[in-house]
Amino acid sequence: MLRELGVQDRPRLHVLNKMDRLSEEDKRALTEPNGHGQNNVFTSAVTGEGLKDLLARIDSAMPVDPIVKLRLRMPLADGRHLSNR
């Protein structure tokens, strides 16, 4: 599948979400090094656990395109600027 898309040589991260649903024992079993050399990142979208690590790992894998956080505020009445005309 990746070969068909032409992205088989791109860096990859294995992101495992929902870490907040696991017991401490299960977390330990998953996060211990398994010898397979997989590039795993463990996150929880609910609690925010691991998100800083995920962003840092993405940033290091793509050093020419660092992540920039922006906060935009636009009144709902100005929605025409968001349309795809």
C-alpha positions in Angstrom: 0.0 0.0 0.0 2.7 2.5 0.9 4.6 1.6 -2.3 1.5 2.3 -4.4 1.3 5.7 -2.8 5.1 6.3 -3.4 5.8 6.9 0.3 7.5 3.7 1.3 10.8 5.5 2.1 9.3 8.2 4.2 9.9 8.3 8.0 7.1 6.7 10.0 5.9 6.8 13.6 3.7 4.2 15.1 1.3 6.2 17.3 -0.7 4.2 19.8 -3.6 6.3 21.3 -5.9 5.6 24.2 -3.1 5.0 26.8 -5.5 6.4 29.4 -7.6 3.2 29.0 -4.8 0.9 30.0 -3.8 -0.3 33.4 -0.3 0.5 34.6 0.8 -3.1 34.0 -0.5 -3.0 30.4 1.3 0.3 29.8 4.6 -1.1 31.1 4.2 -4.1 28.8 3.6 -1.9 25.8 6.3 0.7 26.5 9.1 -1.7 27.4 11.6 -2.0 24.5 10.6 -5.0 22.4 13.8 -5.3 20.3 12.0 -4.7 17.0 13.3 -1.1 16.7 9.8 0.3 16.1 9.4 4.0 16.4 6.5 4.0 18.8 4.8 7.0 20.4 2.2 6.4 23.1 -0.5 9.0 23.5 -3.9 9.8 25.0 -6.0 12.4 23.2 -8.2 12.6 26.3 -5.5 13.4 28.9 -2.9 14.9 26.6 -0.3 12.2 27.7 2.4 11.8 25.1 1.3 14.6 22.8 4.4 16.8 23.5 6.5 13.7 22.7 4.6 13.1 19.5 5.0 16.7 18.3 8.7 16.6 19.1 9.2 13.3 17.2 7.3 14.7 14.2 9.4 17.8 14.3 12.7 15.8 14.5 11.6 13.5 11.6 10.8 16.6 9.5 13.5 19.1 10.4 12.9 21.3 7.3 9.3 21.8 8.2 9.0 22.5 11.9 5.6 22.6 13.6 4.3 26.0 14.2 1.3 26.6 16.5 -1.2 29.3 15.5 -4.4 30.5 17.1 -6.8 32.3 14.8 -9.9 34.0 15.9 -12.5 34.8 13.4 -16.1 35.9 14.0 -18.7 33.5 12.7 -20.2 36.4 10.7 -17.0 36.4 8.7 -17.5 32.9 7.5 -17.3 33.9 3.8 -13.6 34.1 4.2 -13.5 30.4 5.1 -15.4 29.3 2.0 -13.7 27.7 -1.0 -14.7 30.1 -3.7 
